[in-house]
Coordinates of C-alpha atoms in Angstrom, one line a residue:
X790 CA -83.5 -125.1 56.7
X791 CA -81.9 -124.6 60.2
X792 CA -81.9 -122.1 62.4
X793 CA -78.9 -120.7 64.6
X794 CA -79.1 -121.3 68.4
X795 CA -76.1 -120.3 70.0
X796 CA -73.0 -122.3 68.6
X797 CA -75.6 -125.0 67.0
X798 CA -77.7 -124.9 64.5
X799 CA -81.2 -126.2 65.5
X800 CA -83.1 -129.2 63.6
X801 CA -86.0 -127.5 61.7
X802 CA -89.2 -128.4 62.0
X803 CA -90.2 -130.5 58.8
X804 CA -92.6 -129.3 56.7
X805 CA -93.3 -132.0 54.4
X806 CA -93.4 -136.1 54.4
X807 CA -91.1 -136.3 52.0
X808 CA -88.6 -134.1 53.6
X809 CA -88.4 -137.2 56.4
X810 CA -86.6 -139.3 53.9
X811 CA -88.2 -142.7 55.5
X812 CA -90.8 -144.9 52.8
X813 CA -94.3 -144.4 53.1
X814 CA -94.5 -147.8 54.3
X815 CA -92.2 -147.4 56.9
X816 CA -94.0 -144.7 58.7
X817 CA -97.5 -145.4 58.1
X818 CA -96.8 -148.9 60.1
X819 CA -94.8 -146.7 62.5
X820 CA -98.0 -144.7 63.2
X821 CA -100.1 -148.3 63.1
X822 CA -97.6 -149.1 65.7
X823 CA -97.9 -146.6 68.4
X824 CA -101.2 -146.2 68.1
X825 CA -101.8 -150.1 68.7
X826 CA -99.6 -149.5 71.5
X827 CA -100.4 -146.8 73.1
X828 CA -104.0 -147.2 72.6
X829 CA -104.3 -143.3 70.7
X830 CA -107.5 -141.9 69.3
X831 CA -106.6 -138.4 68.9
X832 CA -104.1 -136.8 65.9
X833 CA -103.0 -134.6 68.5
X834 CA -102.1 -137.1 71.1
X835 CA -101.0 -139.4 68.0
X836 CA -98.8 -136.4 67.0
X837 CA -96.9 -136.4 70.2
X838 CA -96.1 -139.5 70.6
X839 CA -94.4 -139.8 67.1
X840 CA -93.0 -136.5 67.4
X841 CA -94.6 -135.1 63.8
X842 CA -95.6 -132.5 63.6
X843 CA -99.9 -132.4 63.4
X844 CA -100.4 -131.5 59.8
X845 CA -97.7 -134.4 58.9
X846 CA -99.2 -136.7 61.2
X847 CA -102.9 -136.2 59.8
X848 CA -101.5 -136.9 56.1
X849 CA -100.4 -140.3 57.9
X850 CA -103.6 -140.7 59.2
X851 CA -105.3 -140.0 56.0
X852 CA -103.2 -142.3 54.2
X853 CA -103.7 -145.2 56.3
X854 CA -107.8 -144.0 56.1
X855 CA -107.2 -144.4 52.7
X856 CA -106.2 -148.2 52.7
X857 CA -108.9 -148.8 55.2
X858 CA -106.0 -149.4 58.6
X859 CA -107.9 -147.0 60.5
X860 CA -111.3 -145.1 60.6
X861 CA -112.8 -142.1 62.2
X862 CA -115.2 -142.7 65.0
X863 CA -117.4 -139.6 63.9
X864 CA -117.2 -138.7 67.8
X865 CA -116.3 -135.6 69.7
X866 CA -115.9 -135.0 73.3
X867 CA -115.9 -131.6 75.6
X868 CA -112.3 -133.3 76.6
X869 CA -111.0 -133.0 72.4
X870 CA -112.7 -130.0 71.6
X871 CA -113.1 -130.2 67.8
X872 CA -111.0 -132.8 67.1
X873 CA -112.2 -136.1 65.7
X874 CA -111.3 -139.8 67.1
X875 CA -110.1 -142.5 65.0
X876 CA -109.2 -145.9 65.7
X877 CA -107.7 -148.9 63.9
X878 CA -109.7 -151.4 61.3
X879 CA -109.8 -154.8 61.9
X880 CA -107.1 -154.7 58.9
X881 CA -104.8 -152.0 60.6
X882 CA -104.8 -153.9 63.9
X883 CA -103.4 -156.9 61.9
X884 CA -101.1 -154.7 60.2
X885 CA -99.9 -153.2 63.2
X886 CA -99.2 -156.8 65.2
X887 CA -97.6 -157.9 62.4
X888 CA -95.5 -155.1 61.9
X889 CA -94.7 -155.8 65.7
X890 CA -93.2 -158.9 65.1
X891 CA -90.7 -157.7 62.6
X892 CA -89.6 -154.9 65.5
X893 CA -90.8 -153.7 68.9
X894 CA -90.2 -150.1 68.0
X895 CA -92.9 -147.9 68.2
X896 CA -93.2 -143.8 68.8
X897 CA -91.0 -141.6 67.7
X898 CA -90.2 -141.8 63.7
X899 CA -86.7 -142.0 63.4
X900 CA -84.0 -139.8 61.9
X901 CA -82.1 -141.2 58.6
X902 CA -78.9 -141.9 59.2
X903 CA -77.7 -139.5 56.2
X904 CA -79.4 -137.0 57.7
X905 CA -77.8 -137.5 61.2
X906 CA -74.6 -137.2 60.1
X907 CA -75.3 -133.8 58.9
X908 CA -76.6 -132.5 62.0
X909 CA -73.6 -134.0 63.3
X910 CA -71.4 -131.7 61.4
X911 CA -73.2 -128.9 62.7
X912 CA -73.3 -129.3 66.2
X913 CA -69.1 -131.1 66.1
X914 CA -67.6 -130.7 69.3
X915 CA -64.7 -129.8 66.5
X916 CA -66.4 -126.5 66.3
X917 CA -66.4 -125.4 70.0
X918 CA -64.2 -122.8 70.9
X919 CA -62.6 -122.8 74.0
X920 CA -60.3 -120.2 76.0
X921 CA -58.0 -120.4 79.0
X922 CA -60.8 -118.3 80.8
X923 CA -63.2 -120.9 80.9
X924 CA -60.5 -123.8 81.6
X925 CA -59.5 -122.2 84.5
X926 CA -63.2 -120.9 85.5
X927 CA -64.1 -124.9 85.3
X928 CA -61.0 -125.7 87.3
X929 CA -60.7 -123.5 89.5
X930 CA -61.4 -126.1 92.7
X931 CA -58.3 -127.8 91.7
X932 CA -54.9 -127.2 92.5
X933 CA -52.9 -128.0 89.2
X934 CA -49.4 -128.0 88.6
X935 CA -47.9 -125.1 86.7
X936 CA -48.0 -125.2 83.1
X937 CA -50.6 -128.2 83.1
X938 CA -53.1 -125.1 81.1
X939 CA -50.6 -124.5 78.4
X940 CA -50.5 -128.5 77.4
X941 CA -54.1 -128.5 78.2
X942 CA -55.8 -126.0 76.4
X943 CA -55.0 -126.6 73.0
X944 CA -56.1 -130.3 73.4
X945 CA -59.4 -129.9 74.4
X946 CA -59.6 -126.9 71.8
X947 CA -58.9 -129.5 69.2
X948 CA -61.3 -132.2 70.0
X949 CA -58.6 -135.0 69.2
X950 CA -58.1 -137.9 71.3
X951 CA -56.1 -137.3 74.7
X952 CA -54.5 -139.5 77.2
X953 CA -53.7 -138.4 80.4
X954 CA -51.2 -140.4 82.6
X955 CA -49.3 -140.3 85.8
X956 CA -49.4 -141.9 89.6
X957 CA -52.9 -142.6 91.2
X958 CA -54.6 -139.9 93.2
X959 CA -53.5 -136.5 91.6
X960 CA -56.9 -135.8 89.9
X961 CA -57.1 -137.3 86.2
X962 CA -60.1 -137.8 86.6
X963 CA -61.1 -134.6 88.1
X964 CA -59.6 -132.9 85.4
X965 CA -61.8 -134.8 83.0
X966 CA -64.6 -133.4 84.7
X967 CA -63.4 -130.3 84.5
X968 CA -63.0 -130.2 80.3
X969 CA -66.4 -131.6 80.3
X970 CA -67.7 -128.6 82.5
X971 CA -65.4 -126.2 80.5
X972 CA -66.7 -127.2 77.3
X973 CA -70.7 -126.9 77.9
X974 CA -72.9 -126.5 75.2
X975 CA -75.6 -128.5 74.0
X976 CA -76.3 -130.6 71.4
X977 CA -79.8 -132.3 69.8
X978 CA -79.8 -136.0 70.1
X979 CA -82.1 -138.0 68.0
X980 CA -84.2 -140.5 69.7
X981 CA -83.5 -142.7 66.6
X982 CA -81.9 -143.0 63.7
X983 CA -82.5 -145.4 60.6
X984 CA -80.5 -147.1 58.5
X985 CA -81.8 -149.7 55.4
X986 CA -85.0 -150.3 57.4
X987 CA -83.2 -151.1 60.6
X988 CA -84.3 -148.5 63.6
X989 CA -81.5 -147.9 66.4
X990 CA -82.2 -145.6 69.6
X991 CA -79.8 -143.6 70.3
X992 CA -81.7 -141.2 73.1
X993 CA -80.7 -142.5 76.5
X994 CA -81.9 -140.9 79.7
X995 CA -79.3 -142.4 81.8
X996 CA -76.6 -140.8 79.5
X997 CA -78.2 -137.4 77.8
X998 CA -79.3 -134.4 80.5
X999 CA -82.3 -132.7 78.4
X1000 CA -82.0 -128.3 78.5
X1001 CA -85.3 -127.5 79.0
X1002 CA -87.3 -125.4 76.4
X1003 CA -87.9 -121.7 77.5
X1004 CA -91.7 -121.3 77.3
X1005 CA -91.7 -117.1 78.4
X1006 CA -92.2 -114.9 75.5
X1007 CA -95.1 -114.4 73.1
X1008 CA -96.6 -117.3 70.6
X1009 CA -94.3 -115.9 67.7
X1010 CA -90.9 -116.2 69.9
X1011 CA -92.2 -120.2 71.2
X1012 CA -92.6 -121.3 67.4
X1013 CA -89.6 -119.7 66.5
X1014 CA -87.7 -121.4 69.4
X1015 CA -89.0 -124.8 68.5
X1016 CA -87.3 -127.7 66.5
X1017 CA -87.6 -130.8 64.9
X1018 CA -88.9 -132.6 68.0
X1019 CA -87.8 -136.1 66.5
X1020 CA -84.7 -134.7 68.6
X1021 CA -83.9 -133.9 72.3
X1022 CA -82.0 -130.9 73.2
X1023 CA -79.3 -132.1 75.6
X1024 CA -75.9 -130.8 77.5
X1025 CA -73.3 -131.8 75.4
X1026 CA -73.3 -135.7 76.7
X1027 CA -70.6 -136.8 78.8
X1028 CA -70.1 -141.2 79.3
X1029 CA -67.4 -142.0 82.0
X1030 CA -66.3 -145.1 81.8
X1031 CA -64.0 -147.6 83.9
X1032 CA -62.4 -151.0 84.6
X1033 CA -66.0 -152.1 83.3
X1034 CA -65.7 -151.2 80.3
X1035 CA -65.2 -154.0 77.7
X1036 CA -65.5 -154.0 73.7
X1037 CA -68.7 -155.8 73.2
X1038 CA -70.3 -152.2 75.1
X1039 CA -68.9 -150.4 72.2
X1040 CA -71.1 -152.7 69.4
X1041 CA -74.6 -152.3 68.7
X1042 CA -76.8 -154.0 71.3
X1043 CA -79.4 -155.8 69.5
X1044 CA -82.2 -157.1 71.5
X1045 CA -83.4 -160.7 70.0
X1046 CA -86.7 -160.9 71.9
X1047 CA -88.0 -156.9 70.8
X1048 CA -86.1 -157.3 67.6
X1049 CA -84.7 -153.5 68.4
X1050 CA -81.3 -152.1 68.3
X1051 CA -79.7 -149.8 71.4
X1052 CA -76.6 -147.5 70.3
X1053 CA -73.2 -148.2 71.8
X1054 CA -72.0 -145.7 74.3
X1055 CA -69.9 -143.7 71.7
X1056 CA -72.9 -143.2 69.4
X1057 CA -74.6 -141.9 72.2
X1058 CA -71.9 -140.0 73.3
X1059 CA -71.7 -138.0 70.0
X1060 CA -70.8 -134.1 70.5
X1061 CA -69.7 -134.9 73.4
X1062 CA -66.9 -136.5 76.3
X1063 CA -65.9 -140.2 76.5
X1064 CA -63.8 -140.6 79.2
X1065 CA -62.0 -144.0 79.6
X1066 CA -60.6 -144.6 83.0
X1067 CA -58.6 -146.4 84.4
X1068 CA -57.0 -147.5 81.1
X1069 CA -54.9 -151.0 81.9
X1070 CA -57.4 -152.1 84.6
X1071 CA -60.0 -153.3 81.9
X1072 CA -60.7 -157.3 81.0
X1073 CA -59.2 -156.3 77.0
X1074 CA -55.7 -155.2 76.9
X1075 CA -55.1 -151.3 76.3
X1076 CA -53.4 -152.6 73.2
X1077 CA -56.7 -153.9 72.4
X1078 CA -59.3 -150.9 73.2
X1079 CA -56.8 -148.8 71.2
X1080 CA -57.3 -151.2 68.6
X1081 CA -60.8 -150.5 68.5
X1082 CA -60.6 -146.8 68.4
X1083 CA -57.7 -146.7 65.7
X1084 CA -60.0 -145.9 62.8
X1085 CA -62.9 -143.6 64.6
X1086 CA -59.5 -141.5 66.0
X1087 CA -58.3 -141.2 63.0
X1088 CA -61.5 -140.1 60.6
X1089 CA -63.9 -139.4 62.8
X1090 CA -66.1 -141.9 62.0
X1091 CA -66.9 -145.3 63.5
X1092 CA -68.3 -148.8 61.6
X1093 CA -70.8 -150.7 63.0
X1094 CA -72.1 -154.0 62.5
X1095 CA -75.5 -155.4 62.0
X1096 CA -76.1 -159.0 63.2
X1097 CA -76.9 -159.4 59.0
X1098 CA -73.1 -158.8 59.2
X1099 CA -73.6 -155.7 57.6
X1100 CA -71.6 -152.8 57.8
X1101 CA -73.2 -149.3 58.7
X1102 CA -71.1 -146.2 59.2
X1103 CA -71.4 -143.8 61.8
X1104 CA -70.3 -140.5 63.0
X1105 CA -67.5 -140.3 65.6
X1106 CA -67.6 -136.7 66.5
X1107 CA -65.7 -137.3 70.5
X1108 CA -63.3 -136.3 72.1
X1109 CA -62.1 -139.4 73.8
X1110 CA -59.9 -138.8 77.4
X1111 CA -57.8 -141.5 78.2
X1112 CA -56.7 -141.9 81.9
X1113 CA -54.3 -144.6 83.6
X1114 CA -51.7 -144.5 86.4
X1115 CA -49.6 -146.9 84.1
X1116 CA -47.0 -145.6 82.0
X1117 CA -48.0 -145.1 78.5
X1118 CA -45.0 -147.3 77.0
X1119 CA -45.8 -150.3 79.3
X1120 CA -49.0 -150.5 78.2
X1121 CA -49.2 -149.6 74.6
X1122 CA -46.5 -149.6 71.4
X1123 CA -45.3 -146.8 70.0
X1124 CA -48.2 -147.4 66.9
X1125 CA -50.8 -147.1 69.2
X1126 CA -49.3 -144.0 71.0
X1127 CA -49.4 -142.1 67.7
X1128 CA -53.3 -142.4 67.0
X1129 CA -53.5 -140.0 70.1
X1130 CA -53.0 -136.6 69.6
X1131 CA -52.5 -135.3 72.9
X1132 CA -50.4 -137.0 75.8
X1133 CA -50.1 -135.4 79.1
X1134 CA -48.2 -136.7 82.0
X1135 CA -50.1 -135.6 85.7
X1136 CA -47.4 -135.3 88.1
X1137 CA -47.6 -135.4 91.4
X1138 CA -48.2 -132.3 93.4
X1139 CA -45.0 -130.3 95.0
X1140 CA -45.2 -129.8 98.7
X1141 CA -46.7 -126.3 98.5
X1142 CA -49.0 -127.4 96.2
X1143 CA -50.0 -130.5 98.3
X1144 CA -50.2 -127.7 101.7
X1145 CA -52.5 -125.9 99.5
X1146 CA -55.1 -128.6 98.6
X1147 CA -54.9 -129.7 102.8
X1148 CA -55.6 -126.2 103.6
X1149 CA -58.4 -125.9 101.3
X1150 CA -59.9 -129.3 102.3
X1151 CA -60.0 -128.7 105.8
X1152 CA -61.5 -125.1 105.9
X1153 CA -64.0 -126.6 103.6
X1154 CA -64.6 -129.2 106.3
X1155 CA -64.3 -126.7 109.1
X1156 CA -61.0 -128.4 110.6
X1157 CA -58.7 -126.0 112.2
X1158 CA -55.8 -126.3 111.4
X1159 CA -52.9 -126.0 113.7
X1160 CA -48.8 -125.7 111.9
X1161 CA -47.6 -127.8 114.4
X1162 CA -49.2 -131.1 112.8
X1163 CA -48.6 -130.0 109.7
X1164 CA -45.4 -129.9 110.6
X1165 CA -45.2 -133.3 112.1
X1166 CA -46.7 -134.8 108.9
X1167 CA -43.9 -133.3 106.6
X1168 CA -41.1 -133.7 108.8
X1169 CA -42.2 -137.7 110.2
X1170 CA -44.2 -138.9 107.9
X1171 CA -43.6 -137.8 104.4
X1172 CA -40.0 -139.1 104.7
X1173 CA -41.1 -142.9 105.1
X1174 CA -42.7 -142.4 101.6
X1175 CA -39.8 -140.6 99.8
X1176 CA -41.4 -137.4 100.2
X1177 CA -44.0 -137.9 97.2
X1178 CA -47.1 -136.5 97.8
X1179 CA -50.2 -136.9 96.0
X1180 CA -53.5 -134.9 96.0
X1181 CA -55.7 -137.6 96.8
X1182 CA -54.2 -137.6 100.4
X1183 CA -55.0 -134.4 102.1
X1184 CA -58.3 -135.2 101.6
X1185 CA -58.2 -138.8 103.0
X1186 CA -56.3 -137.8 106.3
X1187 CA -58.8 -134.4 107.1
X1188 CA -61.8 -136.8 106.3
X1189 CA -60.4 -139.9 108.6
X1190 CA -59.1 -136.8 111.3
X1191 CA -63.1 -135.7 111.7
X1192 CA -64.5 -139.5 111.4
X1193 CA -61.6 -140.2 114.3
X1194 CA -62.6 -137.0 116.4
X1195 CA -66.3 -137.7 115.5
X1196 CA -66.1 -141.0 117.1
X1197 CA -64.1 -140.4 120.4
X1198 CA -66.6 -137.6 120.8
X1199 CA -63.9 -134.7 120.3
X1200 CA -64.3 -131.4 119.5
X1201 CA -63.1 -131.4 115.5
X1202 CA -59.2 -130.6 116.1
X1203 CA -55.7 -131.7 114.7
X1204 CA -53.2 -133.0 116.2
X1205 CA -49.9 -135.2 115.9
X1206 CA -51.4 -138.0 117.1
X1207 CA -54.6 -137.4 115.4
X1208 CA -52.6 -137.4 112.1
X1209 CA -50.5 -140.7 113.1
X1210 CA -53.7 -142.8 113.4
X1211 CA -55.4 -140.9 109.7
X1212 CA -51.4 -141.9 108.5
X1213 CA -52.0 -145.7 109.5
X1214 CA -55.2 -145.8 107.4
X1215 CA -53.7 -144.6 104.4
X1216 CA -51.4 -147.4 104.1
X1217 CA -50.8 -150.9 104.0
X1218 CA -47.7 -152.6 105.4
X1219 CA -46.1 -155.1 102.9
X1220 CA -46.0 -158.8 104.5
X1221 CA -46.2 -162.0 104.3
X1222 CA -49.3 -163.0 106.3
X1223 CA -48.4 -166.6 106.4
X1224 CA -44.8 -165.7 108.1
X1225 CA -45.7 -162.9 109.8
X1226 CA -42.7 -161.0 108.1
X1227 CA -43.3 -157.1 108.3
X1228 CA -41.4 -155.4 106.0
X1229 CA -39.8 -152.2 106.9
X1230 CA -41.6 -149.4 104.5
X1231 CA -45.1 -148.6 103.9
X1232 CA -46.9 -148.3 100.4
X1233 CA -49.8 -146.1 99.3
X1234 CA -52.9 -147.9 98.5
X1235 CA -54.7 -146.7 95.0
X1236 CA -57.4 -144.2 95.2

C-alpha cells in the first residue's frame, strides 16, 4: 500500500518482515552490524538507525535472542524509560565482525531492487506535467529568444533526452537550470538498494536536497504523513556535470577496502535532471558518451556491472540535457543524433535583446546607465566582431565597468572610455608571440 502525496505516491510504512523482501539472514546480520558499530543498546535507538520500524526491529531482536547473538541486560534507566537494554553475545560479536568482513555496510536495511523500480514508476519524471506558466515563471530572469518556449516546452514535458547547442555564452546552461527549477517536485530516494546479496547506496548528500517533514498537526495527521523511512524525501535531484565527466563515473564504484558499492551519478540522479555540459570538451569523444547512453535513452533503463562481471539492471527514469557550443554534426553521426529526442539550437541574442540583458544587469548592479556609451559600444565596437552579440557579455563589461571604477576610486558611472578598457578584457588579440605579429581582428574568449 501507498499513499498519495502530491504528484507521488509515498513509500508505505512496512508492516511486516516479510513485506521487506531481504533473507532473514541478511537482516538479522544487518542489525548485528549496526549495533556492533554503533555501539546500540536500545530497540528504539537500534530502530533508527536501521530505519525499521520498532515492532519490526524487535522481531529482529528477538530472533537473534533466539540464536543466542544478543541478550537483554535486564536493566532500565530514568534516561530509557521502560525500555529494556540488550547487547551482543560473545557469539553475535563474532557474527557481526565476520559479517563485516564480507561488507562494511551497516544501518539502514536496504530496498530490493524489484521493489525500487516500482517506486520508480511512481514517482517518473515521465509523469510530471508541466505548462508554459511555470517555464516561463522559472525563466523569467532570462532574456530568450522568441519562440525558444514553443520548442522548449514540449521537451521537458516529455522527459526524453535533449541536446541543446549553439555559440558559448548565450545561456544553455542557465536554461538548464531553469527546466530543473520549472520542474520541482520531489521524489523518495532510497538510502540503498539490494540486488542478489550485494548492497549499493544510492542516498548522497552532496547530490539529493532532503524536504523536510512537516511536524504541525495532531499525532493522527504526523503518522499519516510518515513513510517508509528506508527512504529520503528529496527535490527532484538535479547532477550537473562538465568537461569532468568521464565514463568510469557512470559505473558502479565499488570500494575494495569496505567491500561496499556507491551508485553512479545517473542512479542517483533518478526522477530527476542530468545535465551534461560542455559536451565535446570531455576526455571520451561525444561519439563515445552517446555510446553509453544509447540503450538507457532508448528504454529507460540502464545495465550495470558487478565486479563478478555480473549484469544487474536498473531504472533510467532522467531526463538527460545535453549542452555544447560545437555543432551537433561535427561532433556526433547522424546514428547518434537520432537517440535524442529533442534538439534545440540557442542562437545568439539580437541587438534588442542583447540591450535588454545590459539594462537589466546594470540596474541590478546599480550602474547608471548613460545612451551615449551604449551607443559607442554598438556603433565602435560591435562592428570589429561582426556585430554578433552574445548574452554572456553585458554582464562581463557592467561587472569589469564597477571593478574598473571601484579601483580608480570613481563614483560607479559609464562611459566611452570606461567601456573601451571593459572591451580590451573581453578579448584576446590573435598573434604569434614568438614574432610579435598582431593580427588585425579580435576574438571572443569562451565563457
Amino acid at each position: 500500500m501507498n499513499i498519495q502525496s502530491g504528484n507521488v505516491l509515498v513509500p508505505s510504512t512496512p508492516k511486516r518482515l516479510d513485506e521487506l523482501q531481504l533473507p532473514i539472514v541478511m537482516m538479522r546480520d544487518m542489525l548485528l552490524k549496526t549495533i556492533f558499530r554503533k555501539n546500540l543498546d536500545l530497540v528504539s535507538d537500534i530502530s533508527n538507525a536501521i530505519c525499521l520500524p520498532r515492532a519490526l526491529t524487535q522481531e529482529l531482536v528477538d530472533i537473534a535472542r533466539e540464536q543466542r547473538l544478543c541478550e537483554a541486560t535486564g536493566t532500565h534507566s530514568t534516561f530509557n524509560g521502560s525500555e529494556m537494554s540488550y547487547q551482543l553475545t560473545d557469539a553475535g560479536k563474532t557474527l557481526a565482525q565476520d559479517a563485516l568482513t564480507q561488507s562494511e555496510y551497516f544501518g539502514a536495511m536496504p530496498i530490493p531492487l524489484n521493489i525500487y523500480h516500482e517506486q520508480v514508476k511512481r514517482q517518473s519524471i515521465r509523469n510530471t506535467q508541466i505548462t508554459r506558466q511555470q517555464l516561463i515563471s522559472a525563466m523569467q530572469h532570462l532574456v530568450l529568444p522568441d519562440g525558444l518556449l514553443d520548442q522548449l516546452g514540449p521537451a521537458v514535458a516529455s522527459g526524453r533526452s535533449i541536446l541543446m547547442y549553439g555559440p558559448a555564452g548565450n545561456g544553455k546552461s542557465s536554461i538548464s537550470r531553469g527546466i530543473r527549477d520549472a520542474i520541482g517536485g520531489m521524489v523518495y530516494v532510497p538510502r540503498a538498494i539490494e540486488y542478489a546479496g550485494q548492497v549499493i547506496t544510492v542516498y548522497d548528500p552532496v547530490v539529493h536536497s532532503t524536504v523536510e517533514e512537516d511536524e504541525r498537526g495532531d499525532g493522527i495527521l504526523r503518522h499519516v504523513n510518515r513513510f517508509d523511512e528506508r527512504y529520503v524525501k528529496c527535490k527532484r535531484p538535479t547532477v550537473i556535470t562538465g568537461g569532468e565527466l568521464s565514463l568510469n563515473m557512470l559505473d558502479l564504484v565499488y570500494d575494495p577496502t569496505t567491500r561496499t558499492y556507491q551508485a553512479p551519478l545517473q542512479l542517483k540522479c533518478t526522477g530527476g535532471i542530468f545535465i551534461i555540459d560542455d559536451l565535446g570538451r570531455q576526455v571520451e569523444t561525444p561519439q563515445s558518451l552517446i555510446n553509453r547512453w544509447i540503450l538507457p535513452l532508448e528504454e529507460n533503463r540502464d545495465v550495470l556491472t558487478l565486479p563478478t562481471g555480473e549484469k544487474l539492471e536498473v531504472p533510467f527514469d532522467t531526463l538527460v540535457i545535453f549542452s555544447t557550443n560545437f555543432h551537433p554534426n561535427k561532433i556526433l553521426d547522424q546514428a547518434a543524433l537520432r537517440r535524442i529526442f529533442f534538439k534545440i539550437e540557442i542562437e545568439s541574442p539580437s541587438q534588442n535583446d542583447f540591450l535588454e540583458v545590459f539594462v537589466r544587469f546594470a540596474k541590478q548592479k546599480d550602474l547608471p546607465l548613460d545612451e551615449k556609451t551604449l551607443l559607442h559600444l554598438l556603433n565602435n565596437k560591435y562592428p570589429k566582431i561582426g556585430n554578433v552579440y552574445a548574452n554572456y557579455q553585458p554582464i562581463f563589461l557592467v561587472d569589469q565597468i564597477i571593478s574598473i571604477c571601484e579601483f580608480e576610486g570613481i563614483a560607479l558611472q559609464m562611459t566611452p572610455g570606461l567601456i573601451d578598457r571593459a572591451w580590451a578584457n573581453m578579448f584576446v588579440k590573435d598573434h604569434d608571440t614568438d614574432k610579435g605579429g598582431v593580427m588585425p581582428h579580435e576574438r571572443v574568449t569562451s565563457s
